[in-house]
Coordinates of C-alpha atoms and ligand atoms in Angstrom, one line a residue:
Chain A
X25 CA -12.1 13.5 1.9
X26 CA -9.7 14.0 -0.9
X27 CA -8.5 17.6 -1.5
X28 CA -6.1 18.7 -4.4
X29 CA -5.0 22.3 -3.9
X30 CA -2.7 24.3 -6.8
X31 CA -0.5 21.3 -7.3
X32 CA 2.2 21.6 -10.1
X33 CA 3.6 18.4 -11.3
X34 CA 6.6 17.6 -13.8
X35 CA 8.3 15.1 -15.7
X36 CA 11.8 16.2 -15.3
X37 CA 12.2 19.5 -16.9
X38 CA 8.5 19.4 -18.5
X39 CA 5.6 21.1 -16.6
X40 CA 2.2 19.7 -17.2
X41 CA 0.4 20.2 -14.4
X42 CA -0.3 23.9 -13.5
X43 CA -2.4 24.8 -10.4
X44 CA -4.8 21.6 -10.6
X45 CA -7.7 22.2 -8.1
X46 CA -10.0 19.7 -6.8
X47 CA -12.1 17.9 -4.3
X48 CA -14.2 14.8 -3.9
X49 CA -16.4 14.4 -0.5
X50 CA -17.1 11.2 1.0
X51 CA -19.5 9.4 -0.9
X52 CA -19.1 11.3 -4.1
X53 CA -18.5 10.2 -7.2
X54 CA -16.6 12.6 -9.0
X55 CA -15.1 12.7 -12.7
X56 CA -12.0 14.6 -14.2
X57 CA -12.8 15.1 -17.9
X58 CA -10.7 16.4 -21.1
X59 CA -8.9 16.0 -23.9
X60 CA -5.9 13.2 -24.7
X61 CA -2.6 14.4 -22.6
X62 CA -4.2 17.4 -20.3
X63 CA -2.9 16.1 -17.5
X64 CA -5.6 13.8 -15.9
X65 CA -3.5 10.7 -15.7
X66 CA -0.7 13.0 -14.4
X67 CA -3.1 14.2 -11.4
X68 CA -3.8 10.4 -10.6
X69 CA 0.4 9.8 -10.3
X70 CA 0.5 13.1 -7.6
X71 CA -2.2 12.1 -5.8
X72 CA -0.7 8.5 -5.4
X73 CA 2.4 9.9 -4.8
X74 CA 4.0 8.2 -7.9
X75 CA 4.9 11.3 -9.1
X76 CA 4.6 14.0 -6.0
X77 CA 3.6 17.1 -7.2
X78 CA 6.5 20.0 -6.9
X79 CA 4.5 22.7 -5.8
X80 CA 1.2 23.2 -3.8
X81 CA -0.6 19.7 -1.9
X82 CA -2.6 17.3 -1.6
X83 CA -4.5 16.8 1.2
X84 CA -6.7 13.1 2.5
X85 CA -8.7 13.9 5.2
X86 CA -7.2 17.2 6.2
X87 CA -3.7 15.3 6.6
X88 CA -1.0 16.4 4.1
X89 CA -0.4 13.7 1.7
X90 CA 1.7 15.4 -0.9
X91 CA 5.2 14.1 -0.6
X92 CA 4.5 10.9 1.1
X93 CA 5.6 7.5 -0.7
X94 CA 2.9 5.6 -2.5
X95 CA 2.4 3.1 -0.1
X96 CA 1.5 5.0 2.7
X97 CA -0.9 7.0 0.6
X98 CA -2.4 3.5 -0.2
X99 CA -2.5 2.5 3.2
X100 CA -4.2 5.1 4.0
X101 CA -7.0 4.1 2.0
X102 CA -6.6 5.7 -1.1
X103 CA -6.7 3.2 -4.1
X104 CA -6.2 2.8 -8.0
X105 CA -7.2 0.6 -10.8
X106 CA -4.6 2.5 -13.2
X107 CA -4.5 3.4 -16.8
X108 CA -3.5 0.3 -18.8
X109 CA -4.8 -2.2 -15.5
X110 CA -1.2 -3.1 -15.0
X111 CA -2.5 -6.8 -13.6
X112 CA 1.0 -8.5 -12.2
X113 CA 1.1 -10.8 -15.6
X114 CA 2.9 -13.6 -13.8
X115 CA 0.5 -13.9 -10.9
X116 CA -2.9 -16.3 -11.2
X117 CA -6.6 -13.9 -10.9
X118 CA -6.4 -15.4 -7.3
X119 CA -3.0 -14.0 -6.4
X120 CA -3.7 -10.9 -7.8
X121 CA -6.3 -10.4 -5.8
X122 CA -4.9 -11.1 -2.4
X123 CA -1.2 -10.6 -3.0
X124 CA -1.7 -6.7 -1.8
X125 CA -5.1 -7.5 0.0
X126 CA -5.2 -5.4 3.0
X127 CA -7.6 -4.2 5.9
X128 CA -7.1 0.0 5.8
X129 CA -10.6 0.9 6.0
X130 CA -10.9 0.8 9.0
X131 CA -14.8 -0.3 9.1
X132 CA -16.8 -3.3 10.1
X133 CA -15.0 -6.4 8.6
X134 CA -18.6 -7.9 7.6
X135 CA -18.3 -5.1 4.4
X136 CA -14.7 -5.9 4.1
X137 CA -14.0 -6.6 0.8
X138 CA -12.9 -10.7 0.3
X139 CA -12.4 -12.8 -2.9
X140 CA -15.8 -13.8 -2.8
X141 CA -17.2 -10.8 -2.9
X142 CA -15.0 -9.7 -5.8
X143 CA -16.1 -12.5 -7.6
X144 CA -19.7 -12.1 -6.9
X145 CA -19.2 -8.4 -8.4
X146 CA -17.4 -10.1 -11.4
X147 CA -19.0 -13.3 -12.1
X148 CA -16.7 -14.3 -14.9
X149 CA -13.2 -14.2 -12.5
X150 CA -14.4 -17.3 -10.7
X151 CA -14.0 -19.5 -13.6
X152 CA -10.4 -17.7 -14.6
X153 CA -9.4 -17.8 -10.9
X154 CA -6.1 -20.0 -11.8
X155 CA -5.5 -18.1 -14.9
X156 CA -2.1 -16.1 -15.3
X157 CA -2.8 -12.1 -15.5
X158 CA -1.1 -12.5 -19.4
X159 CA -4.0 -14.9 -20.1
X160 CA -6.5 -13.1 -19.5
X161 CA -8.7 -10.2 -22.3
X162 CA -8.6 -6.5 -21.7
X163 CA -11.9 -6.8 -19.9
X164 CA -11.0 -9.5 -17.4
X165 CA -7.9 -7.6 -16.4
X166 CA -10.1 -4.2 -16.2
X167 CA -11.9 -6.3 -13.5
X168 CA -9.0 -7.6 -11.4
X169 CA -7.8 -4.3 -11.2
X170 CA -10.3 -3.3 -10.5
X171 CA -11.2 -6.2 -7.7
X172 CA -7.4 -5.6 -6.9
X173 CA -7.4 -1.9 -6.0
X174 CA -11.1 -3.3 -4.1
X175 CA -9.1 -5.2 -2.3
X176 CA -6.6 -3.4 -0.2
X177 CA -11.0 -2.1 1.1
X178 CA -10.0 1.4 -0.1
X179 CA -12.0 4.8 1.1
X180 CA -11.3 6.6 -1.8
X181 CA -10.9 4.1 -5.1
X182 CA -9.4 5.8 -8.3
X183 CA -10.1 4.4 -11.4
X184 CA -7.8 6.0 -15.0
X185 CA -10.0 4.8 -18.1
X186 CA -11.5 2.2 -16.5
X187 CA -13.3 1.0 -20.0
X188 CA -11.2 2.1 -22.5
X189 CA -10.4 -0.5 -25.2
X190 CA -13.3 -3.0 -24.2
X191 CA -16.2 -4.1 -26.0
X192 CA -19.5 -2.6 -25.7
X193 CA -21.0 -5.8 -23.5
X194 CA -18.4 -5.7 -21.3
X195 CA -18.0 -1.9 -20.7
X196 CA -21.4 -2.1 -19.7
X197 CA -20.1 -5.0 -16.7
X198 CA -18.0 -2.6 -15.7
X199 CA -20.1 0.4 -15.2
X200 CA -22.9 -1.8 -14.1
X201 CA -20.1 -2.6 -10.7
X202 CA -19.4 0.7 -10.7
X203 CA -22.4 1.8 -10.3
X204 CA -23.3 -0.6 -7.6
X205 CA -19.2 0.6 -6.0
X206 CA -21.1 3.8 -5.8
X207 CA -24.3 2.8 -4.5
X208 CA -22.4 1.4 -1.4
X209 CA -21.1 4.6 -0.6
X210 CA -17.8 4.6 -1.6
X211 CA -15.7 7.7 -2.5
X212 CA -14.7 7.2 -6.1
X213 CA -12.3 9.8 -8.2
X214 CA -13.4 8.7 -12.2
X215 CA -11.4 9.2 -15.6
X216 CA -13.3 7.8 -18.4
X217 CA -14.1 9.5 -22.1
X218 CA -17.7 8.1 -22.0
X219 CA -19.2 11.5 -21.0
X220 CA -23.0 10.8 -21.2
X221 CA -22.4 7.5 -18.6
X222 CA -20.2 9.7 -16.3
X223 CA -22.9 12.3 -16.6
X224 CA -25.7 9.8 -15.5
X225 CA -23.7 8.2 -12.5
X226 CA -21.0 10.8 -11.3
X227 CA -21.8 13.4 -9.0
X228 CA -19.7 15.9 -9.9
X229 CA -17.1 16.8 -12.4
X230 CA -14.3 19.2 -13.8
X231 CA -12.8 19.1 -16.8
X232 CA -9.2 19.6 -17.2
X233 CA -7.6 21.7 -19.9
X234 CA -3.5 21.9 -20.2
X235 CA -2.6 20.9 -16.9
X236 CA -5.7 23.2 -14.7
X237 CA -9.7 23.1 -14.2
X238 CA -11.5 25.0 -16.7
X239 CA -14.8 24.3 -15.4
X240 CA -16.8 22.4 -12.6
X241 CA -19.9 21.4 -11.9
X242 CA -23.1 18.9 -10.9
X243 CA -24.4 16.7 -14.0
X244 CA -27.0 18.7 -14.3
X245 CA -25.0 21.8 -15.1
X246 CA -23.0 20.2 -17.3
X247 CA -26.5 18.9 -19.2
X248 CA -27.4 22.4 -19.2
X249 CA -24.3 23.2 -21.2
X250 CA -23.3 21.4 -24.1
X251 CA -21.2 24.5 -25.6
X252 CA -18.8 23.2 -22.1
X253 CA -18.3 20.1 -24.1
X254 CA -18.1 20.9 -27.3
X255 CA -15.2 23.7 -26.6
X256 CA -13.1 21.3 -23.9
X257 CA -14.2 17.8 -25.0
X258 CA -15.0 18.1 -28.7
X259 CA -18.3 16.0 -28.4
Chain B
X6 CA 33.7 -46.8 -16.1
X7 CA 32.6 -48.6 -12.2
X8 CA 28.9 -48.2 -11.9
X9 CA 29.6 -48.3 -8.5
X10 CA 32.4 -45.1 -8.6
X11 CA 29.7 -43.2 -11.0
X12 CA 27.1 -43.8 -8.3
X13 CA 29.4 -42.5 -5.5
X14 CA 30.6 -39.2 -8.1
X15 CA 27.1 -39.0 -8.8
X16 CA 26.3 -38.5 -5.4
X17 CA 29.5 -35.8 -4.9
X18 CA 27.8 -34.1 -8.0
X19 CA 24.2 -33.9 -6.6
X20 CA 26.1 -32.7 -3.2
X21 CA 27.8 -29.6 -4.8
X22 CA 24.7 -29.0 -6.7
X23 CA 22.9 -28.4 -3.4
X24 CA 25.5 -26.6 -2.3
X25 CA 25.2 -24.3 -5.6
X26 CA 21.7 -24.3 -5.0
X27 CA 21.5 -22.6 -1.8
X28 CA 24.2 -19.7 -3.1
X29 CA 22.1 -19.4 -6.6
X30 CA 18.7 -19.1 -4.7
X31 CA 19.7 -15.9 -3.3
X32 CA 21.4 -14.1 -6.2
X33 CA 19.0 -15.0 -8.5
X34 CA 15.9 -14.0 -6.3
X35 CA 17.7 -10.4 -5.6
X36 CA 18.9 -9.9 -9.7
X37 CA 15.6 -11.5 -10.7
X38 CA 13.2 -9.0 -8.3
X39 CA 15.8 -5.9 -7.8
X40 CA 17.5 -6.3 -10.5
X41 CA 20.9 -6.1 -8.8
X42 CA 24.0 -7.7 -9.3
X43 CA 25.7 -8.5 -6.3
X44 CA 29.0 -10.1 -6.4
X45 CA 29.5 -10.2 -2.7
X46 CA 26.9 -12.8 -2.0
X47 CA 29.9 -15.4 -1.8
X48 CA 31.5 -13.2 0.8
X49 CA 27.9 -13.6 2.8
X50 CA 28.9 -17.1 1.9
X51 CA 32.0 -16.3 3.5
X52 CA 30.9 -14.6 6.4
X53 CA 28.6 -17.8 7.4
X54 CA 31.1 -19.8 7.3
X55 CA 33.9 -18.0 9.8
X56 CA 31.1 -17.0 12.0
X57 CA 30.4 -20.8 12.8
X58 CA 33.6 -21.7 12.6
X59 CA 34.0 -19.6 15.8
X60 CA 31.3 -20.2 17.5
X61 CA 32.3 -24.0 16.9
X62 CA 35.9 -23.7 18.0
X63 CA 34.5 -21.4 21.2
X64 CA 31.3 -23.7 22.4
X65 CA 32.3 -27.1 20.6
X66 CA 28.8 -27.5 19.2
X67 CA 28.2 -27.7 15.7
X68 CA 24.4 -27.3 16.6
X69 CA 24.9 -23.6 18.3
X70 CA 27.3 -22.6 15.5
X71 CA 24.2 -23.1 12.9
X72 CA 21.6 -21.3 15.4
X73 CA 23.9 -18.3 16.1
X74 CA 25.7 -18.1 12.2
X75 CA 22.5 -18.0 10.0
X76 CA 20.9 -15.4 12.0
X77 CA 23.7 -12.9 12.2
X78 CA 24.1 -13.7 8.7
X79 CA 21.0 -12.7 7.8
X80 CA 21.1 -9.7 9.7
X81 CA 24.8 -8.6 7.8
X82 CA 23.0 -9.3 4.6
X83 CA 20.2 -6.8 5.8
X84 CA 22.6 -4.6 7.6
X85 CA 24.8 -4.6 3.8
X86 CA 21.4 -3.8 1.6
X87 CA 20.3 -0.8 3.8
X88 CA 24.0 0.6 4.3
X89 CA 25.4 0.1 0.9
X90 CA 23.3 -1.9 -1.9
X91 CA 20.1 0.3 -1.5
X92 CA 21.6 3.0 -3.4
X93 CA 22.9 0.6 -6.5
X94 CA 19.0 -0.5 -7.1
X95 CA 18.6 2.2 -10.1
X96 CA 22.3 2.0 -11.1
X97 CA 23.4 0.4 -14.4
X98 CA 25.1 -3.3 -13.7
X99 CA 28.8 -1.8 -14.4
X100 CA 28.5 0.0 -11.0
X101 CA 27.0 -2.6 -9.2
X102 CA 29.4 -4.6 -10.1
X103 CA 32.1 -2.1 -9.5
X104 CA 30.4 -1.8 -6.2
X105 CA 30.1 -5.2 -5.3
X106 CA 33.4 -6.1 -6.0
X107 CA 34.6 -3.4 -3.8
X108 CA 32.5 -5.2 -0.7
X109 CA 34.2 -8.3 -1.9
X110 CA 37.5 -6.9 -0.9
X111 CA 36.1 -5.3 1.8
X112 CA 35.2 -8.0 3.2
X113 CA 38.7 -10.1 2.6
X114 CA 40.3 -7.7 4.6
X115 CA 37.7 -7.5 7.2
X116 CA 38.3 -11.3 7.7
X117 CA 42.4 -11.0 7.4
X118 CA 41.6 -8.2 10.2
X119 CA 39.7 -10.0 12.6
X120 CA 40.8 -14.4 11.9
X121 CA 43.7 -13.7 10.7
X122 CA 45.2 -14.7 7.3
X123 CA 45.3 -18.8 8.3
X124 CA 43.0 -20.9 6.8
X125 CA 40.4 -22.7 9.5
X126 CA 39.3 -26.1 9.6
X127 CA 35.3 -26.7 10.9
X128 CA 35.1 -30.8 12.3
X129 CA 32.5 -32.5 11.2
X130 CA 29.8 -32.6 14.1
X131 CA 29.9 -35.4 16.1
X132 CA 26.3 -36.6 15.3
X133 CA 27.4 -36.5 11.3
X134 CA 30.8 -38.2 11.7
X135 CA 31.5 -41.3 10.2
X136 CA 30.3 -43.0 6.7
X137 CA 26.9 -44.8 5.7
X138 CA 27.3 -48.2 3.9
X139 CA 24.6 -47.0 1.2
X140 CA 24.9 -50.4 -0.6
X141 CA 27.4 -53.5 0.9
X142 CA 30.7 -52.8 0.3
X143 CA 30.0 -49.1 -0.7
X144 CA 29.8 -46.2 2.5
X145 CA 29.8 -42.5 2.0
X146 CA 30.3 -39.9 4.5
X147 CA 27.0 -39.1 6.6
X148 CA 27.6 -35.4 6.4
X149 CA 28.0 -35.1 2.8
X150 CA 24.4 -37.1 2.8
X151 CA 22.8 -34.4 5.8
X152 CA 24.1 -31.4 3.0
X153 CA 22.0 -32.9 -0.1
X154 CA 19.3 -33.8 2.4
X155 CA 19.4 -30.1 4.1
X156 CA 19.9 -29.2 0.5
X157 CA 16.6 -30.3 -0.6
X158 CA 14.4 -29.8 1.9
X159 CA 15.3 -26.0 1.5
X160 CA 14.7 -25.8 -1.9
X161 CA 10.9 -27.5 -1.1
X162 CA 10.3 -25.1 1.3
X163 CA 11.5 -21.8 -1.1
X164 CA 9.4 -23.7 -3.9
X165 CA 6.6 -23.3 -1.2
X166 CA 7.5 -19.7 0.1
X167 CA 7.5 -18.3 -3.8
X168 CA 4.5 -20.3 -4.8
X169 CA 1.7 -20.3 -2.2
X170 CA 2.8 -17.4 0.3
X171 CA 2.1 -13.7 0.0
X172 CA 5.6 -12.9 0.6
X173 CA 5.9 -14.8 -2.8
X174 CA 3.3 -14.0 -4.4
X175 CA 4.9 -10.1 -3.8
X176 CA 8.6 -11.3 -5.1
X177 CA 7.2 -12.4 -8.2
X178 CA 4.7 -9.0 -8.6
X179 CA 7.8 -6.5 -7.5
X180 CA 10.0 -8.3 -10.0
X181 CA 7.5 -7.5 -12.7
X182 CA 5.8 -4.0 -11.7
X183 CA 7.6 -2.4 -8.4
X184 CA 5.7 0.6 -8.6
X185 CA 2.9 -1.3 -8.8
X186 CA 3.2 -3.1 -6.0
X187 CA 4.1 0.0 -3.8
X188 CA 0.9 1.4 -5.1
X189 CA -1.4 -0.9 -3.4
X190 CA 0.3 -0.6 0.0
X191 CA 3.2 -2.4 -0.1
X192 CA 6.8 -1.1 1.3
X193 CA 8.9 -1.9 -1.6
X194 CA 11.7 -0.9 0.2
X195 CA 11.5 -3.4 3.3
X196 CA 10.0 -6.3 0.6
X197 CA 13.7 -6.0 -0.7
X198 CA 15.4 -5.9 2.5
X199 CA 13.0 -9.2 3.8
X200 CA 14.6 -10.4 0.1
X201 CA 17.9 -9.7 0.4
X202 CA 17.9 -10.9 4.1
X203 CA 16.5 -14.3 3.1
X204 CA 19.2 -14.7 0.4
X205 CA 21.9 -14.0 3.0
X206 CA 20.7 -16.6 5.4
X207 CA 20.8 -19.4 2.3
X208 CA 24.4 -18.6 1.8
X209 CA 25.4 -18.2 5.3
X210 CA 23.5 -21.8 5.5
X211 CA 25.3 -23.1 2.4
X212 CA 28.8 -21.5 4.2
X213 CA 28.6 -23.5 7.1
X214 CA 27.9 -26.3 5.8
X215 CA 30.7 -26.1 3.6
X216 CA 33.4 -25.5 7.0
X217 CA 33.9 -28.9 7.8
X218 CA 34.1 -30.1 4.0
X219 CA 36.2 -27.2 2.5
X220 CA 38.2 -25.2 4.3
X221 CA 37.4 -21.5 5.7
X222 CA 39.5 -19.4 4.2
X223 CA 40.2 -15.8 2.3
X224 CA 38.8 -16.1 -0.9
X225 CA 36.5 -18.7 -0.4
X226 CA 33.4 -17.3 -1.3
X227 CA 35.1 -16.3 -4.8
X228 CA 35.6 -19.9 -6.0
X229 CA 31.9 -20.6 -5.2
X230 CA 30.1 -17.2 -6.8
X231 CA 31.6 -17.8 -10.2
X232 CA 30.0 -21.2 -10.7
X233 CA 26.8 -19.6 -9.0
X234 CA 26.5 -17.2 -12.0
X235 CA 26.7 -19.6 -14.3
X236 CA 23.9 -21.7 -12.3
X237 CA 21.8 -18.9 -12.4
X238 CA 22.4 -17.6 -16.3
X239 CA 21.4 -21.5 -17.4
X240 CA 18.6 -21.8 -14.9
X241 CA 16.7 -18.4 -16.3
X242 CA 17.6 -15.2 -13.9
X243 CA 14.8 -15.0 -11.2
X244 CA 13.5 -18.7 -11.3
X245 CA 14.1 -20.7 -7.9
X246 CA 13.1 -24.3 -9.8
X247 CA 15.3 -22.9 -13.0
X248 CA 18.5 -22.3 -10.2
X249 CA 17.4 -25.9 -8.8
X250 CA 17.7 -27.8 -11.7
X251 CA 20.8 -26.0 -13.5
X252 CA 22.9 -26.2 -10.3
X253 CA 22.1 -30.2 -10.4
X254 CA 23.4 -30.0 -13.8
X255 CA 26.4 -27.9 -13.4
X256 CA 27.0 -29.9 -9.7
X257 CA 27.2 -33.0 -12.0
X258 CA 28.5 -31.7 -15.2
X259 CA 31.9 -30.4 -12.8
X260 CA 31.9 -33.2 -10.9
X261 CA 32.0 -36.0 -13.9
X262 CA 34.1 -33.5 -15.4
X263 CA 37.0 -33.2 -13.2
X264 CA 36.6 -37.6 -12.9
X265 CA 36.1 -38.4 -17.1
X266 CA 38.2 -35.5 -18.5
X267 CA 41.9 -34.2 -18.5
X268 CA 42.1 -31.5 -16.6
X269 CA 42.6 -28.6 -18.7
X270 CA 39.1 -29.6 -20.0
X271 CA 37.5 -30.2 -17.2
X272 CA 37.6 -26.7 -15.3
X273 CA 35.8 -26.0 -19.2
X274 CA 32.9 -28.5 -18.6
X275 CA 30.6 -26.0 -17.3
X276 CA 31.6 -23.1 -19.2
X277 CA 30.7 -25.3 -22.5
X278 CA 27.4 -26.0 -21.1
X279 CA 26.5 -22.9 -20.2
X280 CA 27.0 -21.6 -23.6
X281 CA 24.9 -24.7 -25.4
X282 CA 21.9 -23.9 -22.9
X283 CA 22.5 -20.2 -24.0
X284 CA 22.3 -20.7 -27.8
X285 CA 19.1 -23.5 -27.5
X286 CA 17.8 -20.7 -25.1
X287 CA 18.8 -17.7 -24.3
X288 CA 16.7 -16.6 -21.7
X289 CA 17.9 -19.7 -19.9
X290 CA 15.8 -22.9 -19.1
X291 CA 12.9 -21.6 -16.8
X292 CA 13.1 -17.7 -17.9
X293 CA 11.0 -16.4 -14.5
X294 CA 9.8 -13.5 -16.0
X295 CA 8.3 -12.0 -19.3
Ligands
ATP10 N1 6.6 9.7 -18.1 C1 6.4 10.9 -18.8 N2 7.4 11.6 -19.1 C2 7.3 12.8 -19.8 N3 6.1 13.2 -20.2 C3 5.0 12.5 -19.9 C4 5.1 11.3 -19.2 N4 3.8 10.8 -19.1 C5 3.0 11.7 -19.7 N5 3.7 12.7 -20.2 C6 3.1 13.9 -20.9 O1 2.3 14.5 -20.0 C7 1.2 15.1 -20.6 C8 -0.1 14.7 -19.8 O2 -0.2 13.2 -19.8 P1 -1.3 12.5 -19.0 O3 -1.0 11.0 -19.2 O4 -1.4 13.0 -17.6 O5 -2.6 12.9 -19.8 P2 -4.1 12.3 -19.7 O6 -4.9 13.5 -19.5 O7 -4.1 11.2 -18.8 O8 -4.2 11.8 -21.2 P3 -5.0 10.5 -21.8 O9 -6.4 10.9 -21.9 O10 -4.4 10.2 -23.1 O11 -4.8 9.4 -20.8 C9 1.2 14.5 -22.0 O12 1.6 15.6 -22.9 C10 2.2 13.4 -22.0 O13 2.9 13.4 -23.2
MG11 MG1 -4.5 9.2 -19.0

């Protein structure tokens, strides 16, 4: 589905990424591990196309997606809950939800994803449907970007720290949906610090070192090796 | 002072305000959502307002000069944002206003190119002509009336367009976090243009209305975009109701001005209360966003 071949990314004059390889199949969940600042966030912006990679492609589907805008990538049915949730703070739960709403998957529209739907998955948006994005805690936005990126019925969904900064209860929401997400059989590309969850739901995973893979491999693989994490991930 | 006369000036005040309205809608929804300056929204202003005085003076229907002006209006605003404006997006304000004030010139000559450097006169449609006796004794022209009325039924419907539509719903997310926006799907780039376009067609509407109570000339649209800033600056940049309200203000404030004051104070009237609004609150009265 998604394929990430050598790309090298900067910020103006500063390389971080450097050869980043990857892949997640359809109906894979797949994580990209490592350390603060290696690059994983950066990997997200190429893949979006919110900051195209310089050098070597990205690839949805076999079709070259490297230098295409961001919307196109997203209508293509690629789609991302981002690092710090970014909900659209002067827009109600409700408009957030629908303002970018969109039919790409092309699939049956009884699984299409609708506002009730998304608020059957996260109970607690239907009482702050009328709520401004600034109202709302860390966890409630986590779920309407979540719900958001849902929305626009992605093939591939992305989700950058997905849990970070939330309390214990609520993480536990979260990967609760995401574990159901996965059960449906979406595609799903996962950033997240919480190793040993990641390591019980996610497929497969690589962790990222300066900008490149340093190692890959099925949960059980990475069980097998703890030295993995304690060199690359310090746990 | 004459109740009577402060009804009648009131009504002149509310009448300019409308007309303010229509420009400020535009240039605050485009410096509100793409953060763009644009001076030359008066000569769209402008442009509205020669193109139905033509088509007026060719067919004699007031009518088909409104249905042929605000759409070729629109499509110059459009045609001006993809050419030209596009690029000034990521610029600082200096060069978009450098910019813009180059299209205002551009367009002045333009205009001295093709109408001609005389001054036109739009009549009042036939339908419009003629006063209304609002109380006995007291009448006030009809068209001046169908302006205010026009005025606010199109601020109703904007309310509605930015409040319940997707279209708004997108204007108000792009204003706050374009990439964003583009992320999930959405072509920033013809959200804008869709923008700009709309903004053109309020002036262009505000333009022609103003042909048979003005007259179309060089320079008109000028006069009008000063007193639009200021509208938009007390309203809070980006805010349709904030633009509502402060061009009733600054429609009356002028208006009552120009009648109560001498005239070296009066052309101050609005200038005074721009700067009061500013130092009770900065951002404006309805600051649209964070
Ligand atoms: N806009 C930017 N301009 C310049 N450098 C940046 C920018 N954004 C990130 N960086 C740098 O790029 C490197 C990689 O950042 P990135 O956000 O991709 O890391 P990450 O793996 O997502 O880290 P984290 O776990 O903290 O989210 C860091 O050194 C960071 O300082
Ligand atoms: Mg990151």
């Amino acid at each position: 589905m998604l394929e990430v071949r050598e790309i090298q990314t900067f910020y103006g004059g500063s390389q971080i990424l450097f050869g980043m390889n990857f892949a997640v199949h359809a109906g894979e969940m797949v994580s990209l591990l490592g350390r603060n600042g290696m690059g994983k966030t950066t990997t997200v912006r190429s893949i979006m196309g919110l900051t195209p990679a310089r050098a070597g492609a990205v690839y949805l589907d076999g079709i070259d997606i490297t230098r295409a805008p961001p919307f196109r990538i997203a209508q293509s049915g690629v789609s991302l809950a981002p690092e710090d949730r970014q909900v659209f703070p002067t827009l109600t739960v409700r408009e957030n939800l629908v303002a970018t709403a969109a039919r790409n998957h092309h699939g049956a529209a009884h699984d299409a994803w609708t506002i009730d739907r998304v608020m059957e998955l996260f109970p607690i948006l239907r009482h702050r449907q009328n709520h401004l994005g600034s109202q709302l805690s860390g966890g409630e936005q986590q779920m309407v970007a979540i719900g958001r990126a849902l929305m626009t019925n992605p093939r591939l969904l992305i989700l950058d720290e997905a849990t970070e900064g939330l309390a214990p209860l609520v993480r536990r929401e979260i990967w609760r949906c995401l574990n159901c997400l996965k059960e449906s059989g979406l595609s799903i590309l996962i950033i997240d610090k919480s190793v040993e969850v990641l390591m019980r739901i996610a497929d497969r995973h690589y962790i990222v070192e300066k900008g490149r893979v340093v190692w890959s491999g099925g949960s059980h693989e990475l069980a097998a090796h703890p030295e993995v994490l304690r060199e690359y991930l310090g746990v | 002072m004459d109740p009577l006369l402060i009804f009648i000036q009131g009504l002149n005040g509310l009448q300019l305000g409308v007309m303010l309205f229509l420009m400020a809608a535009g240039l605050t929804l485009v410096f509100g959502v793409m953060n763009l300056i644009n001076l030359a929204h008066g000569s769209l202003y402008m442009m509205g307002a020669y193109l139905a005085a033509t088509v007026q003076q060719r067919t004699g229907s007031f009518l088909l000069a409104v249905l042929l002006a605000i759409p070729l209006t629109t499509m110059l605003g459009m045609l001006v944002e993809v050419t030209a404006l596009r690029r000034l997006y990521k610029r600082d304000h200096l060069d978009q206003v450098l910019a813009t004030f180059a299209l205002i010139l551009f367009f002045n000559e333009l205009v001295r190119i093709v109408w001609g450097p005389q001054a036109y006169f739009m009549a009042v449609p036939e339908l419009f002509s003629g006063y209304f006796s609002i109380l006995p004794g007291v009448s006030y022209p009809i068209f001046r009336l169908v302006i205010i009325g026009v005025g606010l039924a199109v601020a109703l419907l904007l309310y509605l367009i930015v409040s319940r539509t997707r279209l708004g719903m997108l204007i108000r997310a792009g204003a706050t976090n374009r990439e964003m926006v583009g992320a999930l799907g959405v072509n920033i780039q013809l959200l804008y243009t869709v923008v700009f376009g709309l903004g053109a067609a309020l002036a262009g509407l505000a333009g022609i209305m103003a042909g048979p109570i003005l007259s179309v000339e060089v320079g008109m649209g000028e006069s009008i975009i000063i007193l639009t800033f200021v509208v938009i600056v007390i309203g809070g940049i980006g805010s349709i109701r904030g633009a509502l309200i402060a061009s009733m203000l600054v429609g009356l404030a002028d208006t009552f001005g120009r009648v109560l004051l001498p005239p070296a104070l009066a052309s101050m009237v609005i200038y005074v209360l721009m700067a009061g609004v500013l130092c009770w609150r900065p951002q404006g009265l309805f600051p649209a966003y964070g």
